[in-house]
């Protein structure tokens, strides 16, 4: 696969690094373009891929193009790069809030476009992403997208109307969990643990609990019951969390972020 990258920022660099290290694509078969030379050089240093200052060189060479600029820059780039004249490529957009309908319209209606919503843990190979295939996509495009997103974590396919829900859950979710980790560490510090140890223990506890859910396939409630002995420490902690309305707080947090994503999408 010949991979082109338009916008060589943090997210594109993470995706290419992952794809190269997982053998999805060879570094020599990847070419990226960014606005400034500093970004282009950084991208090549971190991924081993080539770079150019010419968007049209990238478009001509690549079979699959990752569209990874900021959302506001994307429509202008699609127009100026004349993507309409390259309907044989697969376009994978990671730009938040730019709809398939907008991208299909800007590319003349014949292009195969995929909209994705990755999240920042992709930077460390632990991403949780969703994607939606555009109306012209082929069945085989699904495999291509899954292999790229899979190189930096996992992905699920959703109808595009649910992309805002994904934004509110896994897109914004890392920040919710940073807060949880910080607060758990504070609790540890209050109980006398050194700050650095408390943070490590809290973060690894979150990672471990997540791995238990993903790897055992057991419902979180079952796993919770398994570690909650009668009259023990864990049920005392859980009761305190329930007093703080932890469940409804998280449900409301996801709901508020989804509502904001919808609002931003309209503007
Ligand atoms: N970071 C996240 O958490 C996250 C999560 C989900 C989705 N996303 C989406 O991912 C996309 C990229 O985010 P990011 O955090 O990686 O942004 P970023 O680091 O700012 O990268 C944007 C890149 O686009 C390049 N660019 C801008 N205008 C260009 C042009 N006319 N021609 C060529 N390249 C151009 C920039 O080049 P210069 O650096 O040279 O200006 C930069 O390399 C965004 O659309 C965002 O919505 C990000």
mmCIF file of C-alpha atoms and ligand atoms in Angstrom:
data_model
loop_
_atom_site.group_PDB
_atom_site.id
_atom_site.type_symbol
_atom_site.label_atom_id
_atom_site.label_comp_id
_atom_site.label_asym_id
_atom_site.label_seq_id
_atom_site.Cartn_x
_atom_site.Cartn_y
_atom_site.Cartn_z
ATOM 1 C CA UNK A 1 0.000 0.000 0.000
ATOM 2 C CA UNK A 2 1.239 3.498 -0.898
ATOM 3 C CA UNK A 3 0.178 5.810 1.915
ATOM 4 C CA UNK A 4 -0.025 9.598 1.688
ATOM 5 C CA UNK A 5 -0.496 11.906 4.650
ATOM 6 C CA UNK A 6 -1.851 15.439 4.350
ATOM 7 C CA UNK A 7 -1.027 17.165 7.640
ATOM 8 C CA UNK A 8 1.905 15.641 9.520
ATOM 9 C CA UNK A 9 0.921 16.570 13.074
ATOM 10 C CA UNK A 10 0.681 14.588 16.288
ATOM 11 C CA UNK A 11 -2.129 12.294 15.254
ATOM 12 C CA UNK A 12 -0.846 11.531 11.748
ATOM 13 C CA UNK A 13 2.634 10.854 13.101
ATOM 14 C CA UNK A 14 1.213 8.413 15.656
ATOM 15 C CA UNK A 15 -0.824 6.596 12.995
ATOM 16 C CA UNK A 16 2.125 6.279 10.608
ATOM 17 C CA UNK A 17 4.521 5.218 13.372
ATOM 18 C CA UNK A 18 2.060 2.509 14.420
ATOM 19 C CA UNK A 19 1.347 1.380 10.862
ATOM 20 C CA UNK A 20 5.061 1.114 10.065
ATOM 21 C CA UNK A 21 5.963 -0.677 13.291
ATOM 22 C CA UNK A 22 3.087 -3.169 12.852
ATOM 23 C CA UNK A 23 4.111 -3.884 9.242
ATOM 24 C CA UNK A 24 0.858 -2.463 7.804
ATOM 25 C CA UNK A 25 2.954 -0.294 5.489
ATOM 26 C CA UNK A 26 6.660 0.150 4.741
ATOM 27 C CA UNK A 27 8.161 3.513 5.750
ATOM 28 C CA UNK A 28 9.523 3.878 2.215
ATOM 29 C CA UNK A 29 5.942 3.680 0.876
ATOM 30 C CA UNK A 30 4.707 6.602 2.991
ATOM 31 C CA UNK A 31 4.943 10.247 2.011
ATOM 32 C CA UNK A 32 3.645 13.200 4.038
ATOM 33 C CA UNK A 33 3.061 16.888 3.479
ATOM 34 C CA UNK A 34 2.790 19.646 6.087
ATOM 35 C CA UNK A 35 2.750 23.420 5.889
ATOM 36 C CA UNK A 36 6.125 24.089 7.504
ATOM 37 C CA UNK A 37 9.463 22.434 6.953
ATOM 38 C CA UNK A 38 9.915 21.903 10.691
ATOM 39 C CA UNK A 39 6.780 19.723 10.807
ATOM 40 C CA UNK A 40 7.800 17.800 7.696
ATOM 41 C CA UNK A 41 11.260 17.050 9.070
ATOM 42 C CA UNK A 42 9.887 16.030 12.472
ATOM 43 C CA UNK A 43 7.417 13.686 10.778
ATOM 44 C CA UNK A 44 10.185 11.988 8.753
ATOM 45 C CA UNK A 45 12.484 11.716 11.772
ATOM 46 C CA UNK A 46 9.781 10.085 13.883
ATOM 47 C CA UNK A 47 8.338 7.733 11.251
ATOM 48 C CA UNK A 48 11.115 7.075 8.715
ATOM 49 C CA UNK A 49 8.691 8.178 5.982
ATOM 50 C CA UNK A 50 9.473 10.634 3.195
ATOM 51 C CA UNK A 51 8.096 14.172 3.055
ATOM 52 C CA UNK A 52 7.433 16.845 0.486
ATOM 53 C CA UNK A 53 6.138 20.414 0.388
ATOM 54 C CA UNK A 54 3.765 19.537 -2.459
ATOM 55 C CA UNK A 55 0.276 18.251 -1.715
ATOM 56 C CA UNK A 56 -0.178 17.221 -5.330
ATOM 57 C CA UNK A 57 2.929 14.979 -5.200
ATOM 58 C CA UNK A 58 1.381 13.173 -2.219
ATOM 59 C CA UNK A 59 -1.997 12.823 -3.897
ATOM 60 C CA UNK A 60 -0.493 11.519 -7.148
ATOM 61 C CA UNK A 61 1.721 8.952 -5.430
ATOM 62 C CA UNK A 62 -0.593 7.542 -2.759
ATOM 63 C CA UNK A 63 -3.334 4.924 -3.018
ATOM 64 C CA UNK A 64 -4.622 5.710 0.474
ATOM 65 C CA UNK A 65 -4.575 9.271 1.808
ATOM 66 C CA UNK A 66 -4.908 10.202 5.470
ATOM 67 C CA UNK A 67 -6.468 13.658 5.796
ATOM 68 C CA UNK A 68 -5.037 14.879 9.092
ATOM 69 C CA UNK A 69 -5.082 18.666 9.172
ATOM 70 C CA UNK A 70 -7.181 20.658 11.624
ATOM 71 C CA UNK A 71 -10.866 20.520 10.644
ATOM 72 C CA UNK A 72 -11.006 24.170 9.561
ATOM 73 C CA UNK A 73 -8.083 23.689 7.129
ATOM 74 C CA UNK A 74 -9.517 20.598 5.482
ATOM 75 C CA UNK A 75 -12.158 22.007 3.077
ATOM 76 C CA UNK A 76 -9.632 24.465 1.571
ATOM 77 C CA UNK A 77 -7.090 21.694 1.103
ATOM 78 C CA UNK A 78 -9.611 19.351 -0.533
ATOM 79 C CA UNK A 79 -10.493 22.103 -3.016
ATOM 80 C CA UNK A 80 -6.953 23.284 -3.729
ATOM 81 C CA UNK A 81 -5.617 19.731 -4.147
ATOM 82 C CA UNK A 82 -8.372 18.965 -6.681
ATOM 83 C CA UNK A 83 -9.163 15.672 -4.995
ATOM 84 C CA UNK A 84 -12.239 15.561 -7.233
ATOM 85 C CA UNK A 85 -9.873 14.526 -10.042
ATOM 86 C CA UNK A 86 -8.523 11.544 -8.073
ATOM 87 C CA UNK A 87 -11.566 9.329 -7.435
ATOM 88 C CA UNK A 88 -9.454 6.158 -7.549
ATOM 89 C CA UNK A 89 -7.910 6.849 -4.092
ATOM 90 C CA UNK A 90 -9.196 6.007 -0.619
ATOM 91 C CA UNK A 91 -9.428 9.063 1.640
ATOM 92 C CA UNK A 92 -9.327 8.510 5.399
ATOM 93 C CA UNK A 93 -10.203 11.649 7.346
ATOM 94 C CA UNK A 94 -9.383 12.025 11.025
ATOM 95 C CA UNK A 95 -10.659 15.625 11.157
ATOM 96 C CA UNK A 96 -13.176 16.014 13.973
ATOM 97 C CA UNK A 97 -16.602 17.274 12.963
ATOM 98 C CA UNK A 98 -16.141 17.256 9.160
ATOM 99 C CA UNK A 99 -18.991 15.116 7.835
ATOM 100 C CA UNK A 100 -18.908 12.540 5.050
ATOM 101 C CA UNK A 101 -21.550 14.582 3.232
ATOM 102 C CA UNK A 102 -19.281 17.677 3.285
ATOM 103 C CA UNK A 103 -16.218 15.747 2.137
ATOM 104 C CA UNK A 104 -18.146 13.866 -0.557
ATOM 105 C CA UNK A 105 -19.602 17.140 -1.841
ATOM 106 C CA UNK A 106 -16.181 18.838 -1.890
ATOM 107 C CA UNK A 107 -14.678 15.902 -3.798
ATOM 108 C CA UNK A 108 -17.393 15.825 -6.455
ATOM 109 C CA UNK A 109 -19.353 12.853 -5.112
ATOM 110 C CA UNK A 110 -17.314 10.025 -6.644
ATOM 111 C CA UNK A 111 -14.532 9.580 -4.064
ATOM 112 C CA UNK A 112 -14.255 6.781 -1.470
ATOM 113 C CA UNK A 113 -14.089 8.556 1.887
ATOM 114 C CA UNK A 114 -13.917 7.244 5.444
ATOM 115 C CA UNK A 115 -14.536 9.408 8.487
ATOM 116 C CA UNK A 116 -12.751 8.344 11.645
ATOM 117 C CA UNK A 117 -12.652 9.520 15.247
ATOM 118 C CA UNK A 118 -9.411 8.429 16.921
ATOM 119 C CA UNK A 119 -8.366 9.451 20.430
ATOM 120 C CA UNK A 120 -5.088 10.612 21.965
ATOM 121 C CA UNK A 121 -3.988 7.290 23.526
ATOM 122 C CA UNK A 122 -3.250 6.369 19.873
ATOM 123 C CA UNK A 123 -0.009 8.241 20.573
ATOM 124 C CA UNK A 124 1.032 5.342 22.830
ATOM 125 C CA UNK A 125 -0.590 2.540 20.791
ATOM 126 C CA UNK A 126 -3.684 2.298 23.030
ATOM 127 C CA UNK A 127 -6.191 4.185 20.929
ATOM 128 C CA UNK A 128 -9.944 3.617 20.839
ATOM 129 C CA UNK A 129 -11.327 4.758 17.500
ATOM 130 C CA UNK A 130 -14.506 4.570 15.480
ATOM 131 C CA UNK A 131 -15.002 4.933 11.750
ATOM 132 C CA UNK A 132 -17.822 5.316 9.240
ATOM 133 C CA UNK A 133 -17.555 4.355 5.585
ATOM 134 C CA UNK A 134 -18.765 6.835 2.962
ATOM 135 C CA UNK A 135 -21.328 5.987 0.303
ATOM 136 C CA UNK A 136 -18.765 5.109 -2.394
ATOM 137 C CA UNK A 137 -16.540 2.887 -0.229
ATOM 138 C CA UNK A 138 -15.789 -0.706 -1.178
ATOM 139 C CA UNK A 139 -15.955 -3.634 1.248
ATOM 140 C CA UNK A 140 -12.158 -3.889 1.046
ATOM 141 C CA UNK A 141 -11.797 -0.285 2.297
ATOM 142 C CA UNK A 142 -13.029 -1.446 5.703
ATOM 143 C CA UNK A 143 -10.001 -3.758 6.038
ATOM 144 C CA UNK A 144 -7.612 -0.969 5.092
ATOM 145 C CA UNK A 145 -9.050 1.408 7.698
ATOM 146 C CA UNK A 146 -9.128 -1.291 10.379
ATOM 147 C CA UNK A 147 -5.498 -2.143 9.709
ATOM 148 C CA UNK A 148 -4.403 1.513 10.005
ATOM 149 C CA UNK A 149 -6.436 2.238 13.160
ATOM 150 C CA UNK A 150 -5.624 -1.214 14.559
ATOM 151 C CA UNK A 151 -1.924 -0.387 14.399
ATOM 152 C CA UNK A 152 -2.431 2.185 17.179
ATOM 153 C CA UNK A 153 -5.156 0.460 19.208
ATOM 154 C CA UNK A 154 -8.629 -0.808 18.372
ATOM 155 C CA UNK A 155 -11.530 0.437 16.276
ATOM 156 C CA UNK A 156 -15.245 -0.123 15.825
ATOM 157 C CA UNK A 157 -17.413 0.686 12.811
ATOM 158 C CA UNK A 158 -20.447 2.856 13.515
ATOM 159 C CA UNK A 159 -23.058 4.597 11.382
ATOM 160 C CA UNK A 160 -22.002 8.216 10.955
ATOM 161 C CA UNK A 161 -24.916 9.499 13.065
ATOM 162 C CA UNK A 162 -23.147 7.906 16.083
ATOM 163 C CA UNK A 163 -19.780 9.594 15.556
ATOM 164 C CA UNK A 164 -20.767 12.398 17.978
ATOM 165 C CA UNK A 165 -21.520 9.729 20.594
ATOM 166 C CA UNK A 166 -18.045 8.300 20.033
ATOM 167 C CA UNK A 167 -16.576 11.799 20.427
ATOM 168 C CA UNK A 168 -18.284 12.179 23.813
ATOM 169 C CA UNK A 169 -17.217 8.719 25.010
ATOM 170 C CA UNK A 170 -13.787 7.689 23.720
ATOM 171 C CA UNK A 171 -12.775 11.009 22.118
ATOM 172 C CA UNK A 172 -13.180 13.038 25.311
ATOM 173 C CA UNK A 173 -12.964 10.033 27.641
ATOM 174 C CA UNK A 174 -9.208 10.077 28.285
ATOM 175 C CA UNK A 175 -9.621 13.444 30.054
ATOM 176 C CA UNK A 176 -12.332 12.014 32.333
ATOM 177 C CA UNK A 177 -9.993 9.203 33.315
ATOM 178 C CA UNK A 178 -7.037 11.567 33.887
ATOM 179 C CA UNK A 179 -9.251 13.240 36.458
ATOM 180 C CA UNK A 180 -10.082 9.887 38.049
ATOM 181 C CA UNK A 181 -6.386 8.972 38.215
ATOM 182 C CA UNK A 182 -5.470 12.326 39.733
ATOM 183 C CA UNK A 183 -8.248 12.067 42.318
ATOM 184 C CA UNK A 184 -7.368 8.466 43.266
ATOM 185 C CA UNK A 185 -3.746 9.524 43.674
ATOM 186 C CA UNK A 186 -4.875 12.411 45.891
ATOM 187 C CA UNK A 187 -6.669 9.874 48.054
ATOM 188 C CA UNK A 188 -3.463 7.857 48.295
ATOM 189 C CA UNK A 189 -1.462 10.950 49.209
ATOM 190 C CA UNK A 190 -4.027 11.839 51.856
ATOM 191 C CA UNK A 191 -3.491 8.363 53.293
ATOM 192 C CA UNK A 192 0.291 8.964 53.402
ATOM 193 C CA UNK A 193 1.665 7.624 50.090
ATOM 194 C CA UNK A 194 4.374 9.601 48.293
ATOM 195 C CA UNK A 195 2.837 11.462 45.306
ATOM 196 C CA UNK A 196 4.904 9.660 42.654
ATOM 197 C CA UNK A 197 4.016 6.209 43.997
ATOM 198 C CA UNK A 198 0.354 7.162 44.382
ATOM 199 C CA UNK A 199 0.162 8.321 40.750
ATOM 200 C CA UNK A 200 1.840 5.166 39.436
ATOM 201 C CA UNK A 201 -0.438 2.941 41.501
ATOM 202 C CA UNK A 202 -3.572 4.830 40.436
ATOM 203 C CA UNK A 203 -2.676 4.822 36.706
ATOM 204 C CA UNK A 204 -1.691 1.139 36.685
ATOM 205 C CA UNK A 205 -4.887 0.268 38.575
ATOM 206 C CA UNK A 206 -6.960 1.960 35.859
ATOM 207 C CA UNK A 207 -4.943 0.214 33.108
ATOM 208 C CA UNK A 208 -5.257 -3.133 34.906
ATOM 209 C CA UNK A 209 -9.003 -2.824 35.463
ATOM 210 C CA UNK A 210 -9.480 -1.889 31.790
ATOM 211 C CA UNK A 211 -7.429 -4.933 30.745
ATOM 212 C CA UNK A 212 -9.575 -7.175 32.985
ATOM 213 C CA UNK A 213 -12.742 -5.941 31.220
ATOM 214 C CA UNK A 214 -11.253 -6.307 27.729
ATOM 215 C CA UNK A 215 -9.419 -9.588 28.246
ATOM 216 C CA UNK A 216 -11.910 -11.574 30.365
ATOM 217 C CA UNK A 217 -14.987 -10.339 28.502
ATOM 218 C CA UNK A 218 -16.793 -10.283 31.849
ATOM 219 C CA UNK A 219 -19.307 -7.547 32.629
ATOM 220 C CA UNK A 220 -17.770 -4.838 34.850
ATOM 221 C CA UNK A 221 -20.470 -5.495 37.462
ATOM 222 C CA UNK A 222 -19.387 -9.158 37.681
ATOM 223 C CA UNK A 223 -15.736 -8.141 38.069
ATOM 224 C CA UNK A 224 -16.760 -5.618 40.731
ATOM 225 C CA UNK A 225 -18.726 -8.235 42.660
ATOM 226 C CA UNK A 226 -15.747 -10.604 42.491
ATOM 227 C CA UNK A 227 -13.549 -8.152 44.436
ATOM 228 C CA UNK A 228 -16.173 -6.952 46.918
ATOM 229 C CA UNK A 229 -16.137 -9.086 50.032
ATOM 230 C CA UNK A 230 -18.849 -8.706 52.716
ATOM 231 C CA UNK A 231 -17.988 -5.988 55.195
ATOM 232 C CA UNK A 232 -14.669 -5.376 53.423
ATOM 233 C CA UNK A 233 -12.651 -2.383 52.289
ATOM 234 C CA UNK A 234 -13.831 -2.290 48.655
ATOM 235 C CA UNK A 235 -17.537 -2.089 49.488
ATOM 236 C CA UNK A 236 -16.747 0.764 51.884
ATOM 237 C CA UNK A 237 -15.023 2.618 49.037
ATOM 238 C CA UNK A 238 -17.802 1.827 46.570
ATOM 239 C CA UNK A 239 -20.461 3.106 48.976
ATOM 240 C CA UNK A 240 -18.567 6.406 49.220
ATOM 241 C CA UNK A 241 -18.419 6.643 45.421
ATOM 242 C CA UNK A 242 -22.168 6.006 45.133
ATOM 243 C CA UNK A 243 -22.784 8.803 47.636
ATOM 244 C CA UNK A 244 -20.889 11.069 45.246
ATOM 245 C CA UNK A 245 -23.202 9.952 42.389
ATOM 246 C CA UNK A 246 -20.279 8.643 40.353
ATOM 247 C CA UNK A 247 -22.388 6.763 37.802
ATOM 248 C CA UNK A 248 -24.749 9.591 36.959
ATOM 249 C CA UNK A 249 -21.779 11.997 36.854
ATOM 250 C CA UNK A 250 -20.069 9.920 34.148
ATOM 251 C CA UNK A 251 -23.276 9.420 32.192
ATOM 252 C CA UNK A 252 -23.880 13.182 32.335
ATOM 253 C CA UNK A 253 -20.265 13.895 31.297
ATOM 254 C CA UNK A 254 -20.562 11.756 28.156
ATOM 255 C CA UNK A 255 -23.972 13.295 27.430
ATOM 256 C CA UNK A 256 -22.646 16.858 27.784
ATOM 257 C CA UNK A 257 -19.699 16.134 25.473
ATOM 258 C CA UNK A 258 -21.990 14.516 22.873
ATOM 259 C CA UNK A 259 -24.275 17.561 22.972
ATOM 260 C CA UNK A 260 -21.281 19.874 22.511
ATOM 261 C CA UNK A 261 -19.971 17.780 19.585
ATOM 262 C CA UNK A 262 -23.399 18.083 17.916
ATOM 263 C CA UNK A 263 -23.417 21.847 18.488
ATOM 264 C CA UNK A 264 -19.894 22.227 17.047
ATOM 265 C CA UNK A 265 -20.820 20.002 14.091
ATOM 266 C CA UNK A 266 -23.667 22.360 13.192
ATOM 267 C CA UNK A 267 -21.402 25.411 13.252
HETATM 268 N N1 LIG B 1 -5.143 15.236 18.814
HETATM 269 C C1 LIG B 1 -6.280 14.615 19.125
HETATM 270 O O1 LIG B 1 -6.578 14.292 20.250
HETATM 271 C C2 LIG B 1 -7.268 14.258 18.065
HETATM 272 C C3 LIG B 1 -8.255 13.297 18.344
HETATM 273 C C4 LIG B 1 -9.152 12.978 17.341
HETATM 274 C C5 LIG B 1 -9.075 13.623 16.118
HETATM 275 N N2 LIG B 1 -8.122 14.552 15.904
HETATM 276 C C6 LIG B 1 -8.094 15.242 14.624
HETATM 277 O O2 LIG B 1 -6.847 15.023 14.011
HETATM 278 C C7 LIG B 1 -6.551 16.143 13.187
HETATM 279 C C8 LIG B 1 -5.120 16.529 13.411
HETATM 280 O O3 LIG B 1 -4.938 16.830 14.787
HETATM 281 P P1 LIG B 1 -3.475 16.982 15.390
HETATM 282 O O4 LIG B 1 -3.653 17.088 16.844
HETATM 283 O O5 LIG B 1 -2.591 15.936 14.813
HETATM 284 O O6 LIG B 1 -3.103 18.432 14.768
HETATM 285 P P2 LIG B 1 -1.694 19.102 14.521
HETATM 286 O O7 LIG B 1 -0.640 18.437 15.332
HETATM 287 O O8 LIG B 1 -1.881 20.579 14.614
HETATM 288 O O9 LIG B 1 -1.413 18.746 12.975
HETATM 289 C C9 LIG B 1 -2.022 19.395 11.896
HETATM 290 C C10 LIG B 1 -1.093 19.276 10.707
HETATM 291 O O10 LIG B 1 -1.733 19.831 9.543
HETATM 292 C C11 LIG B 1 -0.737 20.533 8.798
HETATM 293 N N3 LIG B 1 -1.348 21.484 7.877
HETATM 294 C C12 LIG B 1 -2.114 22.556 8.154
HETATM 295 N N4 LIG B 1 -2.458 23.197 7.013
HETATM 296 C C13 LIG B 1 -1.871 22.507 6.007
HETATM 297 C C14 LIG B 1 -1.812 22.671 4.601
HETATM 298 N N5 LIG B 1 -2.449 23.680 3.985
HETATM 299 N N6 LIG B 1 -1.123 21.789 3.875
HETATM 300 C C15 LIG B 1 -0.475 20.759 4.460
HETATM 301 N N7 LIG B 1 -0.481 20.543 5.785
HETATM 302 C C16 LIG B 1 -1.166 21.415 6.546
HETATM 303 C C17 LIG B 1 0.090 21.193 9.864
HETATM 304 O O11 LIG B 1 1.318 21.613 9.340
HETATM 305 P P3 LIG B 1 2.252 22.659 10.171
HETATM 306 O O12 LIG B 1 2.569 22.002 11.472
HETATM 307 O O13 LIG B 1 3.447 22.788 9.310
HETATM 308 O O14 LIG B 1 1.441 23.906 10.302
HETATM 309 C C18 LIG B 1 0.232 20.043 10.873
HETATM 310 O O15 LIG B 1 1.292 19.195 10.478
HETATM 311 C C19 LIG B 1 -7.545 17.246 13.548
HETATM 312 O O16 LIG B 1 -8.465 17.414 12.494
HETATM 313 C C20 LIG B 1 -8.243 16.745 14.778
HETATM 314 O O17 LIG B 1 -9.613 17.095 14.767
HETATM 315 C C21 LIG B 1 -7.202 14.867 16.831
#
